[in-house]
PDB file of C-alpha atoms in Angstrom:
ATOM      1  CA  MET A   1     261.559 192.865  45.253  1.00 87.00           C
ATOM      2  CA  PRO A   2     264.546 191.109  46.872  1.00 95.00           C
ATOM      3  CA  GLN A   3     266.250 188.293  44.996  1.00 97.00           C
ATOM      4  CA  VAL A   4     264.429 184.975  45.457  1.00 98.00           C
ATOM      5  CA  LEU A   5     267.062 182.520  46.702  1.00 98.00           C
ATOM      6  CA  PHE A   6     264.707 179.604  47.419  1.00 98.00           C
ATOM      7  CA  LYS A   7     261.731 179.239  45.088  1.00 98.00           C
ATOM      8  CA  VAL A   8     258.984 176.608  45.471  1.00 98.00           C
ATOM      9  CA  ASP A   9     256.685 174.939  42.968  1.00 98.00           C
ATOM     10  CA  LEU A  10     253.404 174.330  44.790  1.00 97.00           C
ATOM     11  CA  THR A  11     252.532 171.460  42.425  1.00 97.00           C
ATOM     12  CA  LYS A  12     255.508 169.384  43.619  1.00 98.00           C
ATOM     13  CA  PRO A  13     256.460 167.903  47.007  1.00 98.00           C
ATOM     14  CA  MET A  14     259.535 169.298  48.737  1.00 98.00           C
ATOM     15  CA  SER A  15     261.578 166.242  47.738  1.00 98.00           C
ATOM     16  CA  GLU A  16     261.069 167.116  44.041  1.00 98.00           C
ATOM     17  CA  GLN A  17     261.789 170.855  44.179  1.00 98.00           C
ATOM     18  CA  GLU A  18     264.625 172.338  42.139  1.00 97.00           C
ATOM     19  CA  LEU A  19     266.250 173.191  45.466  1.00 98.00           C
ATOM     20  CA  VAL A  20     265.316 170.499  47.978  1.00 98.00           C
ATOM     21  CA  GLY A  21     264.711 171.675  51.538  1.00 98.00           C
ATOM     22  CA  HIS A  22     264.346 169.435  54.563  1.00 98.00           C
ATOM     23  CA  ASN A  23     261.960 168.261  57.281  1.00 98.00           C
ATOM     24  CA  ARG A  24     264.378 167.190  59.996  1.00 98.00           C
ATOM     25  CA  TRP A  25     267.120 168.939  62.002  1.00 98.00           C
ATOM     26  CA  HIS A  26     270.700 167.717  61.641  1.00 98.00           C
ATOM     27  CA  PRO A  27     274.065 169.497  61.318  1.00 98.00           C
ATOM     28  CA  ASP A  28     275.007 167.487  58.202  1.00 98.00           C
ATOM     29  CA  ILE A  29     272.065 168.524  56.007  1.00 98.00           C
ATOM     30  CA  PRO A  30     273.827 170.463  53.215  1.00 98.00           C
ATOM     31  CA  ALA A  31     273.094 174.143  52.724  1.00 98.00           C
ATOM     32  CA  VAL A  32     271.232 174.979  49.501  1.00 98.00           C
ATOM     33  CA  VAL A  33     272.266 178.631  49.118  1.00 98.00           C
ATOM     34  CA  SER A  34     274.724 181.033  50.735  1.00 98.00           C
ATOM     35  CA  VAL A  35     274.447 184.702  51.683  1.00 98.00           C
ATOM     36  CA  ASN A  36     276.740 187.349  53.086  1.00 98.00           C
ATOM     37  CA  PRO A  37     276.183 189.396  56.245  1.00 98.00           C
ATOM     38  CA  GLY A  38     274.166 192.448  55.248  1.00 98.00           C
ATOM     39  CA  ASP A  39     272.334 190.704  52.405  1.00 98.00           C
ATOM     40  CA  VAL A  40     268.587 191.109  51.810  1.00 98.00           C
ATOM     41  CA  PHE A  41     266.825 188.192  50.122  1.00 98.00           C
ATOM     42  CA  ARG A  42     263.510 186.344  49.721  1.00 98.00           C
ATOM     43  CA  ILE A  43     262.744 182.732  50.691  1.00 98.00           C
ATOM     44  CA  GLU A  44     259.572 180.965  49.516  1.00 98.00           C
ATOM     45  CA  CYS A  45     257.970 178.272  51.663  1.00 98.00           C
ATOM     46  CA  LYS A  46     255.399 175.534  51.225  1.00 98.00           C
ATOM     47  CA  ASP A  47     252.787 174.996  53.924  1.00 98.00           C
ATOM     48  CA  TRP A  48     253.980 172.824  56.803  1.00 97.00           C
ATOM     49  CA  THR A  49     252.256 169.642  55.515  1.00 97.00           C
ATOM     50  CA  ASP A  50     253.897 169.870  52.069  1.00 98.00           C
ATOM     51  CA  GLY A  51     250.563 170.437  50.337  1.00 98.00           C
ATOM     52  CA  GLN A  52     248.606 167.580  51.911  1.00 97.00           C
ATOM     53  CA  ILE A  53     245.651 169.810  52.886  1.00 97.00           C
ATOM     54  CA  LYS A  54     243.319 170.910  50.088  1.00 97.00           C
ATOM     55  CA  ASN A  55     241.050 173.899  49.586  1.00 98.00           C
ATOM     56  CA  ASP A  56     237.790 171.958  49.902  1.00 97.00           C
ATOM     57  CA  ASP A  57     235.019 171.260  52.405  1.00 97.00           C
ATOM     58  CA  SER A  58     236.124 167.830  53.653  1.00 96.00           C
ATOM     59  CA  PRO A  59     238.171 167.309  56.846  1.00 94.00           C
ATOM     60  CA  ASP A  60     239.332 163.898  55.640  1.00 95.00           C
ATOM     61  CA  ASP A  61     242.744 165.261  54.664  1.00 95.00           C
ATOM     62  CA  ILE A  62     243.213 166.572  58.218  1.00 91.00           C
ATOM     63  CA  ARG A  63     242.162 163.177  59.569  1.00 91.00           C
ATOM     64  CA  ASP A  64     244.519 161.298  57.239  1.00 94.00           C
ATOM     65  CA  VAL A  65     247.515 163.667  57.086  1.00 94.00           C
ATOM     66  CA  ASP A  66     250.874 161.904  57.250  1.00 96.00           C
ATOM     67  CA  LEU A  67     252.702 163.631  60.079  1.00 94.00           C
ATOM     68  CA  THR A  68     256.029 161.971  59.264  1.00 97.00           C
ATOM     69  CA  VAL A  69     256.237 164.533  56.427  1.00 98.00           C
ATOM     70  CA  VAL A  70     256.195 167.637  58.634  1.00 96.00           C
ATOM     71  CA  HIS A  71     257.427 170.309  58.895  1.00 97.00           C
ATOM     72  CA  VAL A  72     258.832 171.016  55.422  1.00 98.00           C
ATOM     73  CA  LEU A  73     261.402 173.803  55.629  1.00 98.00           C
ATOM     74  CA  SER A  74     263.145 176.027  53.095  1.00 98.00           C
ATOM     75  CA  GLY A  75     266.922 176.003  53.546  1.00 98.00           C
ATOM     76  CA  PRO A  76     269.428 175.557  55.023  1.00 98.00           C
ATOM     77  CA  ILE A  77     270.905 178.951  54.192  1.00 98.00           C
ATOM     78  CA  TYR A  78     274.659 179.215  54.760  1.00 99.00           C
ATOM     79  CA  VAL A  79     275.705 182.613  56.125  1.00 99.00           C
ATOM     80  CA  ASN A  80     279.290 183.273  55.097  1.00 98.00           C
ATOM     81  CA  GLY A  81     281.551 183.970  58.062  1.00 98.00           C
ATOM     82  CA  ALA A  82     279.224 182.577  60.744  1.00 98.00           C
ATOM     83  CA  GLN A  83     281.048 180.296  63.183  1.00 98.00           C
ATOM     84  CA  PRO A  84     279.971 178.370  66.293  1.00 98.00           C
ATOM     85  CA  GLY A  85     279.753 180.802  69.195  1.00 98.00           C
ATOM     86  CA  ASP A  86     278.573 183.700  67.038  1.00 98.00           C
ATOM     87  CA  ILE A  87     275.057 185.169  67.042  1.00 98.00           C
ATOM     88  CA  LEU A  88     273.097 185.293  63.803  1.00 98.00           C
ATOM     89  CA  VAL A  89     270.930 188.415  63.580  1.00 98.00           C
ATOM     90  CA  VAL A  90     267.840 187.940  61.394  1.00 98.00           C
ATOM     91  CA  ASP A  91     265.475 190.772  60.498  1.00 98.00           C
ATOM     92  CA  ILE A  92     262.038 189.878  59.104  1.00 98.00           C
ATOM     93  CA  LEU A  93     261.439 192.628  56.563  1.00 98.00           C
ATOM     94  CA  ASP A  94     258.248 191.359  54.964  1.00 97.00           C
ATOM     95  CA  ILE A  95     256.106 188.246  54.784  1.00 97.00           C
ATOM     96  CA  GLY A  96     253.069 187.322  52.731  1.00 97.00           C
ATOM     97  CA  ALA A  97     251.172 184.863  50.557  1.00 98.00           C
ATOM     98  CA  LEU A  98     252.443 183.510  47.256  1.00 97.00           C
ATOM     99  CA  GLN A  99     250.646 184.902  44.213  1.00 95.00           C
ATOM    100  CA  GLY A 100     247.793 182.608  43.193  1.00 96.00           C
ATOM    101  CA  ASP A 101     247.788 180.783  46.539  1.00 98.00           C
ATOM    102  CA  GLU A 102     246.026 183.322  48.754  1.00 98.00           C
ATOM    103  CA  TRP A 103     244.289 180.910  51.114  1.00 98.00           C
ATOM    104  CA  GLY A 104     245.034 178.957  54.263  1.00 98.00           C
ATOM    105  CA  PHE A 105     243.591 176.354  56.583  1.00 97.00           C
ATOM    106  CA  THR A 106     243.012 175.659  60.253  1.00 93.00           C
ATOM    107  CA  GLY A 107     242.616 172.135  61.567  1.00 89.00           C
ATOM    108  CA  ILE A 108     241.563 170.258  64.644  1.00 82.00           C
ATOM    109  CA  PHE A 109     243.586 167.063  64.555  1.00 79.00           C
ATOM    110  CA  ALA A 110     242.166 163.729  65.635  1.00 73.00           C
ATOM    111  CA  LYS A 111     243.412 162.365  68.951  1.00 71.00           C
ATOM    112  CA  GLU A 112     244.901 159.361  67.179  1.00 71.00           C
ATOM    113  CA  ASN A 113     246.829 161.501  64.686  1.00 71.00           C
ATOM    114  CA  GLY A 114     248.408 164.618  66.146  1.00 69.00           C
ATOM    115  CA  GLY A 115     245.938 165.437  68.878  1.00 65.00           C
ATOM    116  CA  GLY A 116     246.219 168.692  70.808  1.00 63.00           C
ATOM    117  CA  PHE A 117     245.054 170.152  74.099  1.00 65.00           C
ATOM    118  CA  LEU A 118     241.321 169.932  73.302  1.00 70.00           C
ATOM    119  CA  THR A 119     240.978 166.298  72.274  1.00 67.00           C
ATOM    120  CA  GLU A 120     238.604 165.528  75.151  1.00 71.00           C
ATOM    121  CA  HIS A 121     236.199 168.098  73.721  1.00 72.00           C
ATOM    122  CA  PHE A 122     237.017 167.686  70.005  1.00 71.00           C
ATOM    123  CA  PRO A 123     238.306 164.139  69.415  1.00 71.00           C
ATOM    124  CA  THR A 124     237.676 164.036  65.657  1.00 80.00           C
ATOM    125  CA  ALA A 125     239.204 165.945  62.756  1.00 82.00           C
ATOM    126  CA  ALA A 126     237.773 169.253  61.522  1.00 87.00           C
ATOM    127  CA  LYS A 127     238.890 171.908  59.054  1.00 93.00           C
ATOM    128  CA  ALA A 128     238.222 175.520  58.123  1.00 95.00           C
ATOM    129  CA  ILE A 129     239.443 177.173  54.927  1.00 98.00           C
ATOM    130  CA  TRP A 130     240.332 180.878  54.930  1.00 97.00           C
ATOM    131  CA  ASP A 131     240.527 183.228  51.938  1.00 98.00           C
ATOM    132  CA  PHE A 132     242.933 186.169  52.113  1.00 98.00           C
ATOM    133  CA  GLN A 133     242.215 189.702  50.941  1.00 96.00           C
ATOM    134  CA  GLY A 134     245.330 191.717  51.733  1.00 94.00           C
ATOM    135  CA  ILE A 135     245.681 191.835  55.514  1.00 92.00           C
ATOM    136  CA  TYR A 136     242.145 190.469  56.016  1.00 94.00           C
ATOM    137  CA  THR A 137     240.771 186.945  55.967  1.00 96.00           C
ATOM    138  CA  ALA A 138     237.347 185.300  56.065  1.00 97.00           C
ATOM    139  CA  SER A 139     236.130 181.707  55.978  1.00 97.00           C
ATOM    140  CA  ARG A 140     233.125 180.093  54.331  1.00 97.00           C
ATOM    141  CA  HIS A 141     233.177 177.614  57.198  1.00 96.00           C
ATOM    142  CA  ILE A 142     232.913 180.274  59.927  1.00 93.00           C
ATOM    143  CA  PRO A 143     230.263 182.725  58.697  1.00 92.00           C
ATOM    144  CA  LYS A 144     230.300 186.430  59.585  1.00 91.00           C
ATOM    145  CA  VAL A 145     233.946 186.421  60.752  1.00 91.00           C
ATOM    146  CA  ARG A 146     236.522 188.731  59.150  1.00 92.00           C
ATOM    147  CA  PHE A 147     239.686 190.005  60.778  1.00 90.00           C
ATOM    148  CA  ALA A 148     243.203 191.296  60.144  1.00 91.00           C
ATOM    149  CA  GLY A 149     245.977 188.789  60.639  1.00 92.00           C
ATOM    150  CA  ILE A 150     249.536 189.171  61.865  1.00 92.00           C
ATOM    151  CA  THR A 151     251.486 186.929  59.497  1.00 95.00           C
ATOM    152  CA  HIS A 152     254.610 185.187  60.800  1.00 95.00           C
ATOM    153  CA  PRO A 153     256.827 182.124  60.348  1.00 97.00           C
ATOM    154  CA  GLY A 154     255.760 179.441  62.801  1.00 95.00           C
ATOM    155  CA  LEU A 155     259.158 177.830  62.462  1.00 97.00           C
ATOM    156  CA  ILE A 156     262.591 179.412  62.009  1.00 98.00           C
ATOM    157  CA  GLY A 157     265.957 178.357  63.374  1.00 98.00           C
ATOM    158  CA  CYS A 158     269.551 177.331  62.789  1.00 98.00           C
ATOM    159  CA  ALA A 159     271.058 173.848  62.614  1.00 98.00           C
ATOM    160  CA  PRO A 160     272.152 172.159  65.845  1.00 98.00           C
ATOM    161  CA  SER A 161     275.651 170.846  66.457  1.00 98.00           C
ATOM    162  CA  GLN A 162     276.045 167.067  66.731  1.00 98.00           C
ATOM    163  CA  GLU A 163     276.508 167.473  70.488  1.00 98.00           C
ATOM    164  CA  LEU A 164     273.267 169.457  70.792  1.00 98.00           C
ATOM    165  CA  LEU A 165     271.390 166.986  68.587  1.00 98.00           C
ATOM    166  CA  ASN A 166     272.524 164.098  70.780  1.00 98.00           C
ATOM    167  CA  LYS A 167     271.311 166.010  73.839  1.00 98.00           C
ATOM    168  CA  TRP A 168     267.864 166.509  72.271  1.00 98.00           C
ATOM    169  CA  ASN A 169     267.475 162.858  71.321  1.00 98.00           C
ATOM    170  CA  LYS A 170     268.493 161.657  74.779  1.00 98.00           C
ATOM    171  CA  ARG A 171     266.149 163.889  76.745  1.00 98.00           C
ATOM    172  CA  GLU A 172     263.185 163.311  74.394  1.00 98.00           C
ATOM    173  CA  ALA A 173     263.645 159.530  74.496  1.00 98.00           C
ATOM    174  CA  GLU A 174     263.672 159.735  78.290  1.00 98.00           C
ATOM    175  CA  LEU A 175     260.444 161.754  78.204  1.00 98.00           C
ATOM    176  CA  VAL A 176     258.669 159.242  75.958  1.00 97.00           C
ATOM    177  CA  ALA A 177     259.836 156.407  78.231  1.00 98.00           C
ATOM    178  CA  THR A 178     257.847 157.894  81.113  1.00 98.00           C
ATOM    179  CA  ASN A 179     254.587 157.092  79.274  1.00 98.00           C
ATOM    180  CA  PRO A 180     255.414 155.074  76.154  1.00 96.00           C
ATOM    181  CA  ASP A 181     251.813 154.164  75.313  1.00 94.00           C
ATOM    182  CA  ARG A 182     250.401 157.689  75.443  1.00 89.00           C
ATOM    183  CA  VAL A 183     248.215 158.795  72.510  1.00 81.00           C
ATOM    184  CA  PRO A 184     249.358 161.147  71.128  1.00 79.00           C
ATOM    185  CA  PRO A 185     252.977 160.445  72.165  1.00 87.00           C
ATOM    186  CA  LEU A 186     254.845 162.840  74.434  1.00 91.00           C
ATOM    187  CA  ALA A 187     257.464 163.514  71.743  1.00 93.00           C
ATOM    188  CA  ALA A 188     258.180 162.694  68.115  1.00 94.00           C
ATOM    189  CA  LEU A 189     261.436 160.732  68.149  1.00 97.00           C
ATOM    190  CA  PRO A 190     263.720 160.368  65.106  1.00 98.00           C
ATOM    191  CA  ASN A 191     261.935 158.565  62.286  1.00 98.00           C
ATOM    192  CA  PRO A 192     263.481 158.016  58.842  1.00 98.00           C
ATOM    193  CA  LYS A 193     260.085 157.543  57.154  1.00 98.00           C
ATOM    194  CA  ASN A 194     259.488 160.376  54.651  1.00 98.00           C
ATOM    195  CA  ALA A 195     262.640 162.199  55.757  1.00 98.00           C
ATOM    196  CA  VAL A 196     263.685 164.970  53.351  1.00 98.00           C
ATOM    197  CA  LEU A 197     267.341 165.888  53.803  1.00 98.00           C
ATOM    198  CA  GLY A 198     268.301 168.206  50.991  1.00 98.00           C
ATOM    199  CA  SER A 199     270.775 166.683  48.554  1.00 98.00           C
ATOM    200  CA  LEU A 200     271.910 163.817  50.805  1.00 98.00           C
ATOM    201  CA  GLN A 201     271.787 160.359  49.243  1.00 97.00           C
ATOM    202  CA  GLY A 202     272.827 156.779  49.885  1.00 98.00           C
ATOM    203  CA  ALA A 203     274.516 155.744  53.105  1.00 98.00           C
ATOM    204  CA  GLU A 204     274.894 159.331  54.287  1.00 98.00           C
ATOM    205  CA  PHE A 205     271.149 159.870  53.877  1.00 98.00           C
ATOM    206  CA  GLU A 206     270.398 156.716  55.873  1.00 98.00           C
ATOM    207  CA  ARG A 207     272.758 157.734  58.689  1.00 98.00           C
ATOM    208  CA  VAL A 208     271.340 161.241  59.013  1.00 98.00           C
ATOM    209  CA  ALA A 209     267.706 160.094  58.674  1.00 98.00           C
ATOM    210  CA  ALA A 210     268.137 157.661  61.563  1.00 98.00           C
ATOM    211  CA  GLU A 211     269.276 160.312  64.043  1.00 98.00           C
ATOM    212  CA  ALA A 212     267.891 163.628  62.763  1.00 98.00           C
ATOM    213  CA  ALA A 213     265.499 165.395  65.146  1.00 98.00           C
ATOM    214  CA  ARG A 214     261.871 165.978  64.271  1.00 98.00           C
ATOM    215  CA  THR A 215     260.727 169.575  63.877  1.00 98.00           C
ATOM    216  CA  VAL A 216     257.745 169.522  66.267  1.00 94.00           C
ATOM    217  CA  PRO A 217     259.107 171.218  69.430  1.00 92.00           C
ATOM    218  CA  PRO A 218     261.091 174.435  69.782  1.00 95.00           C
ATOM    219  CA  ARG A 219     264.572 173.940  71.158  1.00 97.00           C
ATOM    220  CA  GLU A 220     267.796 175.836  71.909  1.00 97.00           C
ATOM    221  CA  HIS A 221     268.271 176.680  68.217  1.00 97.00           C
ATOM    222  CA  GLY A 222     264.808 178.173  67.699  1.00 97.00           C
ATOM    223  CA  GLY A 223     262.586 175.942  65.567  1.00 97.00           C
ATOM    224  CA  ASN A 224     258.838 175.612  66.013  1.00 95.00           C
ATOM    225  CA  CYS A 225     258.333 178.717  68.140  1.00 91.00           C
ATOM    226  CA  ASP A 226     254.782 179.664  67.019  1.00 91.00           C
ATOM    227  CA  ILE A 227     255.143 183.238  68.274  1.00 91.00           C
ATOM    228  CA  LYS A 228     252.510 185.485  66.715  1.00 90.00           C
ATOM    229  CA  ASN A 229     254.546 188.665  67.322  1.00 90.00           C
ATOM    230  CA  LEU A 230     257.466 187.313  65.253  1.00 93.00           C
ATOM    231  CA  SER A 231     256.170 189.289  62.286  1.00 95.00           C
ATOM    232  CA  ARG A 232     257.216 192.171  60.017  1.00 95.00           C
ATOM    233  CA  GLY A 233     259.880 194.288  61.637  1.00 96.00           C
ATOM    234  CA  SER A 234     260.934 191.649  64.177  1.00 96.00           C
ATOM    235  CA  ARG A 235     264.601 190.986  64.873  1.00 98.00           C
ATOM    236  CA  ILE A 236     265.753 187.552  66.025  1.00 98.00           C
ATOM    237  CA  TYR A 237     269.109 186.693  67.614  1.00 98.00           C
ATOM    238  CA  PHE A 238     270.033 183.042  67.037  1.00 98.00           C
ATOM    239  CA  PRO A 239     272.920 181.230  68.714  1.00 98.00           C
ATOM    240  CA  VAL A 240     275.167 179.700  66.044  1.00 98.00           C
ATOM    241  CA  TYR A 241     276.076 176.053  66.650  1.00 98.00           C
ATOM    242  CA  VAL A 242     277.561 175.080  63.250  1.00 98.00           C
ATOM    243  CA  GLU A 243     279.687 176.723  60.586  1.00 98.00           C
ATOM    244  CA  GLY A 244     277.510 178.912  58.372  1.00 98.00           C
ATOM    245  CA  ALA A 245     274.648 178.837  60.922  1.00 98.00           C
ATOM    246  CA  LYS A 246     272.441 176.960  58.383  1.00 99.00           C
ATOM    247  CA  LEU A 247     269.251 178.999  58.808  1.00 99.00           C
ATOM    248  CA  SER A 248     265.928 177.414  57.772  1.00 98.00           C
ATOM    249  CA  MET A 249     262.281 178.413  57.994  1.00 98.00           C
ATOM    250  CA  GLY A 250     258.709 177.485  57.094  1.00 98.00           C
ATOM    251  CA  ASP A 251     255.306 176.772  58.636  1.00 97.00           C
ATOM    252  CA  ILE A 252     254.058 180.260  57.742  1.00 98.00           C
ATOM    253  CA  HIS A 253     250.921 181.405  59.587  1.00 97.00           C
ATOM    254  CA  PHE A 254     248.544 184.065  58.311  1.00 96.00           C
ATOM    255  CA  SER A 255     247.410 184.471  61.914  1.00 93.00           C
ATOM    256  CA  GLN A 256     247.515 182.733  65.272  1.00 90.00           C
ATOM    257  CA  GLY A 257     246.750 183.348  68.913  1.00 81.00           C
ATOM    258  CA  ASP A 258     249.187 182.665  71.744  1.00 78.00           C
ATOM    259  CA  GLY A 259     249.998 179.074  70.829  1.00 72.00           C
ATOM    260  CA  GLU A 260     248.047 176.377  68.998  1.00 73.00           C
ATOM    261  CA  ILE A 261     245.805 174.536  71.416  1.00 69.00           C
ATOM    262  CA  SER A 262     244.153 172.439  68.704  1.00 66.00           C
ATOM    263  CA  PHE A 263     247.605 171.368  67.350  1.00 67.00           C
ATOM    264  CA  CYS A 264     246.879 173.272  64.119  1.00 77.00           C
ATOM    265  CA  GLY A 265     245.238 176.342  65.623  1.00 77.00           C
ATOM    266  CA  ALA A 266     246.934 178.806  63.300  1.00 91.00           C
ATOM    267  CA  ILE A 267     245.823 179.684  59.788  1.00 96.00           C
ATOM    268  CA  GLU A 268     248.458 177.738  57.849  1.00 97.00           C
ATOM    269  CA  MET A 269     249.667 178.932  54.447  1.00 98.00           C
ATOM    270  CA  SER A 270     252.404 178.863  51.838  1.00 98.00           C
ATOM    271  CA  GLY A 271     254.221 182.144  51.450  1.00 98.00           C
ATOM    272  CA  TYR A 272     257.407 184.191  51.209  1.00 98.00           C
ATOM    273  CA  ILE A 273     259.689 185.799  53.771  1.00 98.00           C
ATOM    274  CA  ASP A 274     262.035 188.714  53.065  1.00 98.00           C
ATOM    275  CA  LEU A 275     265.062 188.667  55.355  1.00 98.00           C
ATOM    276  CA  HIS A 276     268.191 190.609  56.274  1.00 98.00           C
ATOM    277  CA  VAL A 277     271.025 188.850  58.118  1.00 98.00           C
ATOM    278  CA  ASP A 278     274.093 189.902  60.062  1.00 98.00           C
ATOM    279  CA  ILE A 279     276.559 188.364  62.538  1.00 98.00           C
ATOM    280  CA  ILE A 280     277.732 189.275  66.032  1.00 98.00           C
ATOM    281  CA  LYS A 281     281.144 187.616  66.345  1.00 98.00           C
ATOM    282  CA  GLY A 282     281.623 185.747  69.625  1.00 98.00           C
ATOM    283  CA  GLY A 283     278.176 186.853  70.722  1.00 98.00           C
ATOM    284  CA  MET A 284     277.184 183.691  72.586  1.00 98.00           C
ATOM    285  CA  ASP A 285     279.939 184.128  75.192  1.00 97.00           C
ATOM    286  CA  LYS A 286     279.647 187.895  75.236  1.00 97.00           C
ATOM    287  CA  TYR A 287     275.925 187.776  76.072  1.00 96.00           C
ATOM    288  CA  ALA A 288     275.844 184.362  77.840  1.00 95.00           C
ATOM    289  CA  MET A 289     273.347 183.218  75.213  1.00 95.00           C
ATOM    290  CA  VAL A 290     272.039 179.662  74.798  1.00 89.00           C
ATOM    291  CA  ASN A 291     268.545 180.284  73.392  1.00 94.00           C
ATOM    292  CA  PRO A 292     267.224 182.625  70.695  1.00 97.00           C
ATOM    293  CA  ILE A 293     266.007 186.090  71.668  1.00 96.00           C
ATOM    294  CA  PHE A 294     263.622 188.170  69.603  1.00 94.00           C
ATOM    295  CA  LYS A 295     262.450 191.775  69.530  1.00 94.00           C
ATOM    296  CA  PRO A 296     258.842 192.245  68.379  1.00 91.00           C
ATOM    297  CA  GLY A 297     258.274 194.439  65.376  1.00 89.00           C
ATOM    298  CA  PRO A 298     255.964 197.465  65.276  1.00 89.00           C
ATOM    299  CA  VAL A 299     253.181 195.743  63.295  1.00 82.00           C
ATOM    300  CA  GLU A 300     250.394 194.228  65.366  1.00 74.00           C
ATOM    301  CA  PRO A 301     246.769 194.669  64.254  1.00 62.00           C
ATOM    302  CA  ARG A 302     244.392 195.456  67.066  1.00 60.00           C
ATOM    303  CA  GLY A 303     241.686 192.871  67.354  1.00 51.00           C
ATOM    304  CA  CYS A 304     243.821 190.006  65.975  1.00 44.00           C
ATOM    305  CA  ILE A 305     242.023 186.902  67.198  1.00 44.00           C
ATOM    306  CA  SER A 306     242.912 183.307  67.840  1.00 42.00           C
ATOM    307  CA  VAL A 307     241.051 180.692  65.864  1.00 41.00           C
ATOM    308  CA  LEU A 308     239.370 178.711  68.626  1.00 39.00           C
ATOM    309  CA  HIS A 309     236.077 177.624  67.092  1.00 37.00           C
ATOM    310  CA  ILE A 310     236.148 175.503  63.970  1.00 37.00           C
ATOM    311  CA  TYR A 311     232.998 174.715  62.032  1.00 37.00           C
ATOM    312  CA  GLN A 312     232.746 170.920  61.650  1.00 39.00           C
ATOM    313  CA  VAL A 313     232.331 170.444  57.928  1.00 40.00           C
ATOM    314  CA  GLU A 314     230.815 167.275  56.597  1.00 37.00           C
ATOM    315  CA  SER A 315     232.917 164.835  54.613  1.00 35.00           C
TER     316      SER A 315
END
């Protein structure tokens, strides 16, 4: 087994971990570990809600989830030698559930708290719990369904530069201004409430929390891509915007279709990711690259389904 560089205690929130990750994007969030090009290592991740959803039959936790907490990420990981303008090459070698936590959840989020693309049909919260058996999963809330998943990180990316962060905040504020009263809002703007920013404290924490970008959308650095084929054997090329690249990841999915139309349409889980990293010096100019590029791996179960129908469990 590769060396575990970021270990999580599932009984504690991310802010109380031995190594504290983060739930916002900002270039000044300190790296928690460093690796060299060519290294192979393991990163453990909490589920995207930081343990707010429980393995029970009530959807109340989906209804009441505090979305200012999400997404909790493991990292940043400093890659020695990476400089702005380089390309960070990341190979996903393996991915799976943490021992003793072999279950996940799917949620339909209420229109007033998260929403999704199906709120006109499903306006209230619902939840399904899934139990994992190797590559297979089944749910007590969706009888007679069992299938093989294609496990992947929903969210993986590098830190933005200050210039790129400012660009994000400007364009997303302009988007929200087009319909400021929309429920749910068109974008999640910077919000210091429940911000987790690694080891930052005091005035520096307050400054970063006020301008750090939320993790909800994908952007030029990667982020919340939700690509089901980004699984074992995939290779990702990330543009590097800051020294060390500052790679982070989380939001692991046991399975997902093409996107998440119910806002939480994947089977969410805690888990581990085994990675290999390398650097292409000057790669952004050489390949005219501004967005990540990925190559799918060879592992894709036939018959992998999207979770579209959730059994409405009673609270």
